[in-house]
PDB file of C-alpha atoms and ligand atoms in Angstrom:
ATOM      1  CA  MET A  69      -0.790  -3.391 -15.244  1.00  0.00           C
ATOM      2  CA  ASN A  70      -3.996  -2.944 -17.142  1.00  0.00           C
ATOM      3  CA  THR A  71      -3.872   0.817 -17.514  1.00  0.00           C
ATOM      4  CA  ALA A  72      -7.067   0.883 -19.588  1.00  0.00           C
ATOM      5  CA  LYS A  73      -9.019  -0.353 -16.598  1.00  0.00           C
ATOM      6  CA  ARG A  74      -7.251   0.994 -13.530  1.00  0.00           C
ATOM      7  CA  ARG A  75      -4.816   3.508 -12.144  1.00  0.00           C
ATOM      8  CA  THR A  76      -1.228   2.476 -11.494  1.00  0.00           C
ATOM      9  CA  VAL A  77      -0.044   3.499  -8.026  1.00  0.00           C
ATOM     10  CA  ILE A  78       3.592   3.520  -6.931  1.00  0.00           C
ATOM     11  CA  ALA A  79       3.702   4.110  -3.186  1.00  0.00           C
ATOM     12  CA  GLY A  80       6.637   4.363  -0.828  1.00  0.00           C
ATOM     13  CA  ASN A  81       6.360   3.113   2.722  1.00  0.00           C
ATOM     14  CA  TRP A  82       9.024   4.922   4.687  1.00  0.00           C
ATOM     15  CA  LYS A  83       8.305   2.899   7.862  1.00  0.00           C
ATOM     16  CA  MET A  84      10.279   4.293  10.831  1.00  0.00           C
ATOM     17  CA  ASN A  85      12.723   6.257   8.687  1.00  0.00           C
ATOM     18  CA  PHE A  86      13.346   9.934   7.910  1.00  0.00           C
ATOM     19  CA  THR A  87      13.230  12.895  10.277  1.00  0.00           C
ATOM     20  CA  PRO A  88      11.408  15.974   8.915  1.00  0.00           C
ATOM     21  CA  ASP A  89      14.696  17.394   7.590  1.00  0.00           C
ATOM     22  CA  GLN A  90      15.635  14.125   5.932  1.00  0.00           C
ATOM     23  CA  ALA A  91      12.173  13.857   4.344  1.00  0.00           C
ATOM     24  CA  THR A  92      12.449  17.412   3.010  1.00  0.00           C
ATOM     25  CA  ALA A  93      15.845  16.703   1.471  1.00  0.00           C
ATOM     26  CA  PHE A  94      14.588  13.462  -0.065  1.00  0.00           C
ATOM     27  CA  ILE A  95      11.470  15.043  -1.619  1.00  0.00           C
ATOM     28  CA  ASN A  96      13.496  17.977  -2.943  1.00  0.00           C
ATOM     29  CA  GLU A  97      15.891  15.555  -4.591  1.00  0.00           C
ATOM     30  CA  LEU A  98      13.099  13.395  -6.018  1.00  0.00           C
ATOM     31  CA  LYS A  99      10.759  16.111  -7.328  1.00  0.00           C
ATOM     32  CA  PRO A 100      12.636  16.971 -10.526  1.00  0.00           C
ATOM     33  CA  MET A 101      13.348  13.275 -11.142  1.00  0.00           C
ATOM     34  CA  VAL A 102       9.656  12.319 -11.306  1.00  0.00           C
ATOM     35  CA  ALA A 103       8.260  15.612 -12.638  1.00  0.00           C
ATOM     36  CA  GLY A 104       5.770  15.117 -15.461  1.00  0.00           C
ATOM     37  CA  LYS A 105       5.619  11.338 -14.978  1.00  0.00           C
ATOM     38  CA  ASP A 106       1.860  11.194 -14.752  1.00  0.00           C
ATOM     39  CA  ASN A 107       1.066   7.636 -15.827  1.00  0.00           C
ATOM     40  CA  CYS A 108       1.065   6.570 -12.209  1.00  0.00           C
ATOM     41  CA  ASP A 109       0.142   8.102  -8.881  1.00  0.00           C
ATOM     42  CA  ILE A 110       3.146   8.671  -6.621  1.00  0.00           C
ATOM     43  CA  ILE A 111       2.575   8.514  -2.873  1.00  0.00           C
ATOM     44  CA  PHE A 112       4.877   8.371   0.140  1.00  0.00           C
ATOM     45  CA  CYS A 113       3.489   7.181   3.449  1.00  0.00           C
ATOM     46  CA  ALA A 114       5.458   8.858   6.199  1.00  0.00           C
ATOM     47  CA  PRO A 115       5.828   8.692   9.982  1.00  0.00           C
ATOM     48  CA  TYR A 116       3.304  11.048  11.616  1.00  0.00           C
ATOM     49  CA  VAL A 117       5.938  13.581  12.713  1.00  0.00           C
ATOM     50  CA  THR A 118       7.406  13.744   9.219  1.00  0.00           C
ATOM     51  CA  ILE A 119       4.150  14.259   7.299  1.00  0.00           C
ATOM     52  CA  ALA A 120       4.008  18.073   7.509  1.00  0.00           C
ATOM     53  CA  ALA A 121       7.582  18.571   6.286  1.00  0.00           C
ATOM     54  CA  ALA A 122       7.067  16.096   3.440  1.00  0.00           C
ATOM     55  CA  GLN A 123       3.806  17.797   2.430  1.00  0.00           C
ATOM     56  CA  ALA A 124       5.489  21.208   2.387  1.00  0.00           C
ATOM     57  CA  ALA A 125       8.334  19.915   0.228  1.00  0.00           C
ATOM     58  CA  ALA A 126       5.936  18.111  -2.135  1.00  0.00           C
ATOM     59  CA  GLN A 127       3.599  21.063  -2.601  1.00  0.00           C
ATOM     60  CA  GLY A 128       2.848  21.796  -6.249  1.00  0.00           C
ATOM     61  CA  SER A 129       4.437  18.520  -7.410  1.00  0.00           C
ATOM     62  CA  ASN A 130       2.944  15.175  -8.485  1.00  0.00           C
ATOM     63  CA  ILE A 131       3.981  13.607  -5.153  1.00  0.00           C
ATOM     64  CA  LYS A 132       1.333  12.932  -2.514  1.00  0.00           C
ATOM     65  CA  ILE A 133       1.988  12.256   1.164  1.00  0.00           C
ATOM     66  CA  GLY A 134       0.077   9.698   3.217  1.00  0.00           C
ATOM     67  CA  ALA A 135       0.231   8.092   6.660  1.00  0.00           C
ATOM     68  CA  GLU A 136       1.304   4.610   7.750  1.00  0.00           C
ATOM     69  CA  ASN A 137      -1.621   3.807  10.013  1.00  0.00           C
ATOM     70  CA  VAL A 138      -4.787   5.269  11.542  1.00  0.00           C
ATOM     71  CA  HIS A 139      -6.906   4.371  14.557  1.00  0.00           C
ATOM     72  CA  PHE A 140     -10.542   3.370  14.238  1.00  0.00           C
ATOM     73  CA  ALA A 141     -12.031   5.489  17.027  1.00  0.00           C
ATOM     74  CA  PRO A 142     -12.904   9.139  16.334  1.00  0.00           C
ATOM     75  CA  ASN A 143     -11.114  10.228  19.547  1.00  0.00           C
ATOM     76  CA  GLY A 144     -10.627   9.091  23.130  1.00  0.00           C
ATOM     77  CA  ALA A 145      -8.315   7.213  25.463  1.00  0.00           C
ATOM     78  CA  TYR A 146      -6.022   5.520  22.925  1.00  0.00           C
ATOM     79  CA  THR A 147      -2.546   6.647  23.922  1.00  0.00           C
ATOM     80  CA  GLY A 148      -0.172   6.867  21.013  1.00  0.00           C
ATOM     81  CA  GLU A 149      -2.819   6.620  18.308  1.00  0.00           C
ATOM     82  CA  VAL A 150      -4.008   9.079  15.643  1.00  0.00           C
ATOM     83  CA  SER A 151      -7.541   9.351  14.250  1.00  0.00           C
ATOM     84  CA  ALA A 152      -8.743   9.711  10.676  1.00  0.00           C
ATOM     85  CA  GLU A 153     -10.155  13.125  11.523  1.00  0.00           C
ATOM     86  CA  MET A 154      -6.698  14.268  12.691  1.00  0.00           C
ATOM     87  CA  LEU A 155      -5.080  13.078   9.471  1.00  0.00           C
ATOM     88  CA  LYS A 156      -7.778  14.722   7.367  1.00  0.00           C
ATOM     89  CA  ALA A 157      -7.272  17.953   9.295  1.00  0.00           C
ATOM     90  CA  ILE A 158      -3.679  18.126   8.064  1.00  0.00           C
ATOM     91  CA  GLY A 159      -4.635  17.228   4.502  1.00  0.00           C
ATOM     92  CA  VAL A 160      -3.709  13.535   4.451  1.00  0.00           C
ATOM     93  CA  GLU A 161      -5.759  11.570   1.907  1.00  0.00           C
ATOM     94  CA  TYR A 162      -3.916   8.229   1.858  1.00  0.00           C
ATOM     95  CA  VAL A 163      -3.216   5.756   4.633  1.00  0.00           C
ATOM     96  CA  ILE A 164      -1.643   2.319   4.815  1.00  0.00           C
ATOM     97  CA  ILE A 165      -3.630  -0.136   6.935  1.00  0.00           C
ATOM     98  CA  GLY A 166      -2.816  -3.714   7.937  1.00  0.00           C
ATOM     99  CA  HIS A 167       0.866  -3.735   7.080  1.00  0.00           C
ATOM    100  CA  SER A 168       2.404  -7.062   8.087  1.00  0.00           C
ATOM    101  CA  GLU A 169       4.741  -5.288  10.518  1.00  0.00           C
ATOM    102  CA  ARG A 170       1.659  -3.907  12.315  1.00  0.00           C
ATOM    103  CA  ARG A 171       0.155  -7.393  12.330  1.00  0.00           C
ATOM    104  CA  GLN A 172       3.403  -9.092  13.448  1.00  0.00           C
ATOM    105  CA  TYR A 173       4.763  -6.652  16.033  1.00  0.00           C
ATOM    106  CA  PHE A 174       1.765  -4.622  17.200  1.00  0.00           C
ATOM    107  CA  GLY A 175      -0.948  -7.200  17.562  1.00  0.00           C
ATOM    108  CA  GLU A 176      -3.151  -6.075  14.696  1.00  0.00           C
ATOM    109  CA  THR A 177      -5.716  -8.599  13.554  1.00  0.00           C
ATOM    110  CA  ASP A 178      -8.100  -8.759  10.629  1.00  0.00           C
ATOM    111  CA  GLU A 179     -10.693  -7.365  13.019  1.00  0.00           C
ATOM    112  CA  THR A 180      -8.706  -4.206  13.887  1.00  0.00           C
ATOM    113  CA  VAL A 181      -7.582  -3.861  10.278  1.00  0.00           C
ATOM    114  CA  ASN A 182     -11.231  -3.934   9.234  1.00  0.00           C
ATOM    115  CA  LEU A 183     -12.194  -1.350  11.873  1.00  0.00           C
ATOM    116  CA  ARG A 184      -9.362   0.972  10.828  1.00  0.00           C
ATOM    117  CA  THR A 185     -10.256   0.537   7.158  1.00  0.00           C
ATOM    118  CA  LYS A 186     -13.900   1.421   7.748  1.00  0.00           C
ATOM    119  CA  ALA A 187     -12.980   4.464   9.844  1.00  0.00           C
ATOM    120  CA  ALA A 188     -10.551   5.798   7.226  1.00  0.00           C
ATOM    121  CA  LEU A 189     -13.060   5.267   4.418  1.00  0.00           C
ATOM    122  CA  ALA A 190     -15.862   6.915   6.406  1.00  0.00           C
ATOM    123  CA  ALA A 191     -13.584   9.939   6.802  1.00  0.00           C
ATOM    124  CA  GLY A 192     -13.183  10.101   3.026  1.00  0.00           C
ATOM    125  CA  MET A 193      -9.618   8.806   2.885  1.00  0.00           C
ATOM    126  CA  THR A 194      -8.110   6.338   0.427  1.00  0.00           C
ATOM    127  CA  VAL A 195      -6.812   3.152   2.049  1.00  0.00           C
ATOM    128  CA  ILE A 196      -3.824   1.069   0.999  1.00  0.00           C
ATOM    129  CA  LEU A 197      -4.881  -2.236   2.543  1.00  0.00           C
ATOM    130  CA  CYS A 198      -1.999  -4.683   3.011  1.00  0.00           C
ATOM    131  CA  LEU A 199      -2.383  -8.427   3.126  1.00  0.00           C
ATOM    132  CA  GLY A 200      -0.357 -11.498   2.273  1.00  0.00           C
ATOM    133  CA  GLU A 201       0.725 -14.925   3.395  1.00  0.00           C
ATOM    134  CA  VAL A 202       3.663 -15.930   5.598  1.00  0.00           C
ATOM    135  CA  LYS A 203       6.280 -18.378   4.347  1.00  0.00           C
ATOM    136  CA  GLU A 204       4.801 -21.450   6.043  1.00  0.00           C
ATOM    137  CA  GLN A 205       1.435 -20.744   4.417  1.00  0.00           C
ATOM    138  CA  ARG A 206       2.971 -20.474   0.928  1.00  0.00           C
ATOM    139  CA  LEU A 207       4.928 -23.681   1.489  1.00  0.00           C
ATOM    140  CA  ALA A 208       1.763 -25.413   2.659  1.00  0.00           C
ATOM    141  CA  GLY A 209       0.034 -24.373  -0.569  1.00  0.00           C
ATOM    142  CA  ILE A 210      -2.655 -22.299   1.145  1.00  0.00           C
ATOM    143  CA  THR A 211      -1.744 -18.812  -0.144  1.00  0.00           C
ATOM    144  CA  ASP A 212      -5.023 -18.378  -2.031  1.00  0.00           C
ATOM    145  CA  GLU A 213      -7.054 -19.394   1.011  1.00  0.00           C
ATOM    146  CA  VAL A 214      -5.111 -17.019   3.272  1.00  0.00           C
ATOM    147  CA  VAL A 215      -5.452 -13.956   1.028  1.00  0.00           C
ATOM    148  CA  ALA A 216      -9.115 -14.775   0.364  1.00  0.00           C
ATOM    149  CA  MET A 217      -9.817 -14.876   4.073  1.00  0.00           C
ATOM    150  CA  GLN A 218      -7.928 -11.624   4.710  1.00  0.00           C
ATOM    151  CA  THR A 219      -9.680  -9.889   1.797  1.00  0.00           C
ATOM    152  CA  LYS A 220     -13.110 -10.923   3.056  1.00  0.00           C
ATOM    153  CA  LEU A 221     -12.465 -10.089   6.703  1.00  0.00           C
ATOM    154  CA  ASP A 222     -10.601  -6.831   6.077  1.00  0.00           C
ATOM    155  CA  LEU A 223     -13.260  -5.515   3.659  1.00  0.00           C
ATOM    156  CA  ALA A 224     -16.293  -6.711   5.646  1.00  0.00           C
ATOM    157  CA  GLY A 225     -18.883  -3.947   5.726  1.00  0.00           C
ATOM    158  CA  VAL A 226     -17.089  -1.798   3.122  1.00  0.00           C
ATOM    159  CA  SER A 227     -19.601  -0.585   0.523  1.00  0.00           C
ATOM    160  CA  ALA A 228     -19.103  -0.784  -3.242  1.00  0.00           C
ATOM    161  CA  GLU A 229     -18.903   3.010  -3.288  1.00  0.00           C
ATOM    162  CA  GLU A 230     -16.178   2.975  -0.610  1.00  0.00           C
ATOM    163  CA  LEU A 231     -14.258   0.246  -2.434  1.00  0.00           C
ATOM    164  CA  LYS A 232     -13.447   2.855  -5.099  1.00  0.00           C
ATOM    165  CA  ARG A 233     -11.136   4.391  -2.477  1.00  0.00           C
ATOM    166  CA  VAL A 234      -9.394   1.124  -1.643  1.00  0.00           C
ATOM    167  CA  ILE A 235      -6.053  -0.025  -3.042  1.00  0.00           C
ATOM    168  CA  ILE A 236      -4.990  -3.531  -2.064  1.00  0.00           C
ATOM    169  CA  ALA A 237      -1.283  -4.160  -1.564  1.00  0.00           C
ATOM    170  CA  TYR A 238      -0.480  -7.844  -1.888  1.00  0.00           C
ATOM    171  CA  GLU A 239       2.641  -8.297   0.228  1.00  0.00           C
ATOM    172  CA  PRO A 240       3.908 -11.816   0.832  1.00  0.00           C
ATOM    173  CA  VAL A 241       5.373 -11.497   4.321  1.00  0.00           C
ATOM    174  CA  TRP A 242       8.417 -13.627   3.418  1.00  0.00           C
ATOM    175  CA  ALA A 243       9.368 -11.069   0.756  1.00  0.00           C
ATOM    176  CA  ILE A 244       9.226  -7.932   2.911  1.00  0.00           C
ATOM    177  CA  GLY A 245      12.611  -6.462   3.713  1.00  0.00           C
ATOM    178  CA  THR A 246      14.278  -9.794   2.987  1.00  0.00           C
ATOM    179  CA  GLY A 247      15.584  -9.186  -0.527  1.00  0.00           C
ATOM    180  CA  LEU A 248      13.472 -12.199  -1.565  1.00  0.00           C
ATOM    181  CA  THR A 249      10.977 -11.041  -4.178  1.00  0.00           C
ATOM    182  CA  ALA A 250       8.003 -13.041  -5.359  1.00  0.00           C
ATOM    183  CA  THR A 251       8.504 -14.052  -8.965  1.00  0.00           C
ATOM    184  CA  PRO A 252       6.405 -12.061 -11.434  1.00  0.00           C
ATOM    185  CA  GLU A 253       4.352 -15.240 -11.932  1.00  0.00           C
ATOM    186  CA  GLN A 254       3.718 -15.657  -8.192  1.00  0.00           C
ATOM    187  CA  ALA A 255       2.762 -11.988  -7.870  1.00  0.00           C
ATOM    188  CA  GLU A 256       0.448 -12.212 -10.881  1.00  0.00           C
ATOM    189  CA  GLU A 257      -1.214 -15.427  -9.674  1.00  0.00           C
ATOM    190  CA  THR A 258      -1.942 -14.121  -6.201  1.00  0.00           C
ATOM    191  CA  CYS A 259      -3.021 -10.634  -7.328  1.00  0.00           C
ATOM    192  CA  ALA A 260      -5.393 -12.321  -9.808  1.00  0.00           C
ATOM    193  CA  SER A 261      -6.641 -14.571  -7.034  1.00  0.00           C
ATOM    194  CA  ILE A 262      -7.366 -11.545  -4.799  1.00  0.00           C
ATOM    195  CA  ARG A 263      -9.191  -9.889  -7.715  1.00  0.00           C
ATOM    196  CA  ARG A 264     -11.415 -12.969  -8.106  1.00  0.00           C
ATOM    197  CA  VAL A 265     -12.335 -12.779  -4.424  1.00  0.00           C
ATOM    198  CA  VAL A 266     -13.174  -9.072  -4.785  1.00  0.00           C
ATOM    199  CA  ALA A 267     -15.278  -9.945  -7.868  1.00  0.00           C
ATOM    200  CA  SER A 268     -17.199 -12.490  -5.811  1.00  0.00           C
ATOM    201  CA  MET A 269     -17.925  -9.782  -3.230  1.00  0.00           C
ATOM    202  CA  TYR A 270     -18.510  -6.690  -5.390  1.00  0.00           C
ATOM    203  CA  GLY A 271     -18.934  -7.913  -8.983  1.00  0.00           C
ATOM    204  CA  ASN A 272     -16.599  -7.994 -11.967  1.00  0.00           C
ATOM    205  CA  ASP A 273     -16.610  -4.304 -12.826  1.00  0.00           C
ATOM    206  CA  ALA A 274     -15.606  -3.251  -9.313  1.00  0.00           C
ATOM    207  CA  ALA A 275     -12.886  -5.907  -9.211  1.00  0.00           C
ATOM    208  CA  GLU A 276     -11.523  -4.882 -12.610  1.00  0.00           C
ATOM    209  CA  ALA A 277     -11.339  -1.250 -11.477  1.00  0.00           C
ATOM    210  CA  LEU A 278      -9.445  -2.090  -8.257  1.00  0.00           C
ATOM    211  CA  THR A 279      -5.746  -1.233  -8.113  1.00  0.00           C
ATOM    212  CA  ILE A 280      -3.790  -4.162  -6.642  1.00  0.00           C
ATOM    213  CA  GLN A 281      -0.142  -3.462  -5.868  1.00  0.00           C
ATOM    214  CA  TYR A 282       2.634  -5.914  -5.226  1.00  0.00           C
ATOM    215  CA  GLY A 283       4.973  -5.254  -2.308  1.00  0.00           C
ATOM    216  CA  GLY A 284       7.986  -7.114  -0.946  1.00  0.00           C
ATOM    217  CA  SER A 285      11.526  -6.222  -2.006  1.00  0.00           C
ATOM    218  CA  MET A 286      10.353  -4.476  -5.167  1.00  0.00           C
ATOM    219  CA  ASN A 287      13.301  -2.485  -6.506  1.00  0.00           C
ATOM    220  CA  ASP A 288      14.818  -0.816  -9.544  1.00  0.00           C
ATOM    221  CA  ALA A 289      15.998  -4.178 -10.904  1.00  0.00           C
ATOM    222  CA  ASN A 290      12.791  -6.228 -10.653  1.00  0.00           C
ATOM    223  CA  ALA A 291       9.996  -3.630 -10.954  1.00  0.00           C
ATOM    224  CA  ALA A 292       9.602  -3.747 -14.734  1.00  0.00           C
ATOM    225  CA  ASP A 293       8.992  -7.510 -14.793  1.00  0.00           C
ATOM    226  CA  LEU A 294       6.541  -7.364 -11.887  1.00  0.00           C
ATOM    227  CA  LEU A 295       4.642  -4.362 -13.261  1.00  0.00           C
ATOM    228  CA  ALA A 296       4.398  -5.987 -16.705  1.00  0.00           C
ATOM    229  CA  LYS A 297       1.919  -8.468 -15.262  1.00  0.00           C
ATOM    230  CA  THR A 298      -1.756  -7.778 -16.015  1.00  0.00           C
ATOM    231  CA  ASN A 299      -2.950  -7.944 -12.420  1.00  0.00           C
ATOM    232  CA  VAL A 300      -0.034  -6.087 -10.791  1.00  0.00           C
ATOM    233  CA  ASP A 301      -1.100  -2.441 -10.824  1.00  0.00           C
ATOM    234  CA  GLY A 302       1.719  -0.848  -8.924  1.00  0.00           C
ATOM    235  CA  GLY A 303       4.001  -1.330  -5.989  1.00  0.00           C
ATOM    236  CA  LEU A 304       4.271  -0.663  -2.281  1.00  0.00           C
ATOM    237  CA  ILE A 305       7.933  -0.090  -1.737  1.00  0.00           C
ATOM    238  CA  GLY A 306       9.874  -0.068   1.513  1.00  0.00           C
ATOM    239  CA  GLY A 307      13.666  -0.072   1.278  1.00  0.00           C
ATOM    240  CA  ALA A 308      13.875   1.259  -2.281  1.00  0.00           C
ATOM    241  CA  SER A 309      11.543   4.154  -1.405  1.00  0.00           C
ATOM    242  CA  LEU A 310      14.342   5.709   0.666  1.00  0.00           C
ATOM    243  CA  VAL A 311      16.665   6.126  -2.316  1.00  0.00           C
ATOM    244  CA  ALA A 312      15.548   8.678  -4.940  1.00  0.00           C
ATOM    245  CA  LYS A 313      17.326   7.008  -7.847  1.00  0.00           C
ATOM    246  CA  LYS A 314      15.893   3.570  -7.097  1.00  0.00           C
ATOM    247  CA  PHE A 315      12.392   4.906  -6.542  1.00  0.00           C
ATOM    248  CA  THR A 316      12.531   6.891  -9.794  1.00  0.00           C
ATOM    249  CA  ALA A 317      13.535   3.762 -11.688  1.00  0.00           C
ATOM    250  CA  ILE A 318      10.415   2.050 -10.348  1.00  0.00           C
ATOM    251  CA  VAL A 319       8.252   5.009 -11.430  1.00  0.00           C
ATOM    252  CA  ASP A 320       9.887   4.787 -14.870  1.00  0.00           C
ATOM    253  CA  ALA A 321       9.121   1.075 -15.034  1.00  0.00           C
ATOM    254  CA  ALA A 322       5.449   1.987 -14.531  1.00  0.00           C
ATOM    255  CA  GLN A 323       5.355   4.552 -17.350  1.00  0.00           C
TER     256      GLN A 323
HETATM  257  P1  PGA B  49      10.393  -3.736   1.250  1.00  0.00           P
HETATM  258  O1  PGA B  49       9.074  -3.348   2.062  1.00  0.00           O
HETATM  259  O2  PGA B  49      10.240  -3.118  -0.127  1.00  0.00           O
HETATM  260  O3  PGA B  49      11.518  -3.161   2.011  1.00  0.00           O
HETATM  261  O4  PGA B  49      10.426  -5.227   1.177  1.00  0.00           O
HETATM  262  C1  PGA B  49       7.826  -3.382   1.452  1.00  0.00           C
HETATM  263  C2  PGA B  49       6.764  -3.051   2.474  1.00  0.00           C
HETATM  264  O5  PGA B  49       6.928  -3.448   3.633  1.00  0.00           O
HETATM  265  O6  PGA B  49       5.754  -2.393   2.173  1.00  0.00           O
END
């Protein structure tokens, strides 16, 4: 983390977990545990049907509730999708876009990720843009090329002003939900590499101000070492974001 230059963001990605009642119970348990811990932003991205309950439980606390995806069209014949305007209408400011599970299982490409990103930014939302290499790409030594390509394609057409509302989550796909975490050195190297690409697109100042999270089996045991790295400005947390004690330990590691 370089807290002098950028905001640390610890975000939970609940994925397809938690009914509204379960989300309420979780937030009520967590609230006193993270109260007053203001050195990082705390966000949970929730399933659409769980957002309202989580927002109600989080009201008045330092916990913010976001969504896990958003469609790029303003409205229309897109069965099963939700627009940025709809999310804004219920007070959602944050949205994950381009998660590897969306790319792997739901056919999302850099093109749709870019369209969704632009739509969310145009609606005034803050985007947590996920990217990262698969195992074969890391083994082939092309991680930097892969994340550079994703960064350029996913941010195409995003203005410097809009970039201020972008958080990049570097998530090596081989580390997500597998218990395999990138080493702090691997996370630092690739986050720094992404920052250099952003600098080539938007200039040094914009790149230095950009929050880049690491995600992929971050937990209470490894967070401190990952977050100690200069270019790792937070975490996007799946499994450990479902357990209040584990998530709090990650928030503490960011303080
Ligand atoms: P994980 O998920 O922490 O369970 O590996 C991270 C993510 O998918 O964002």
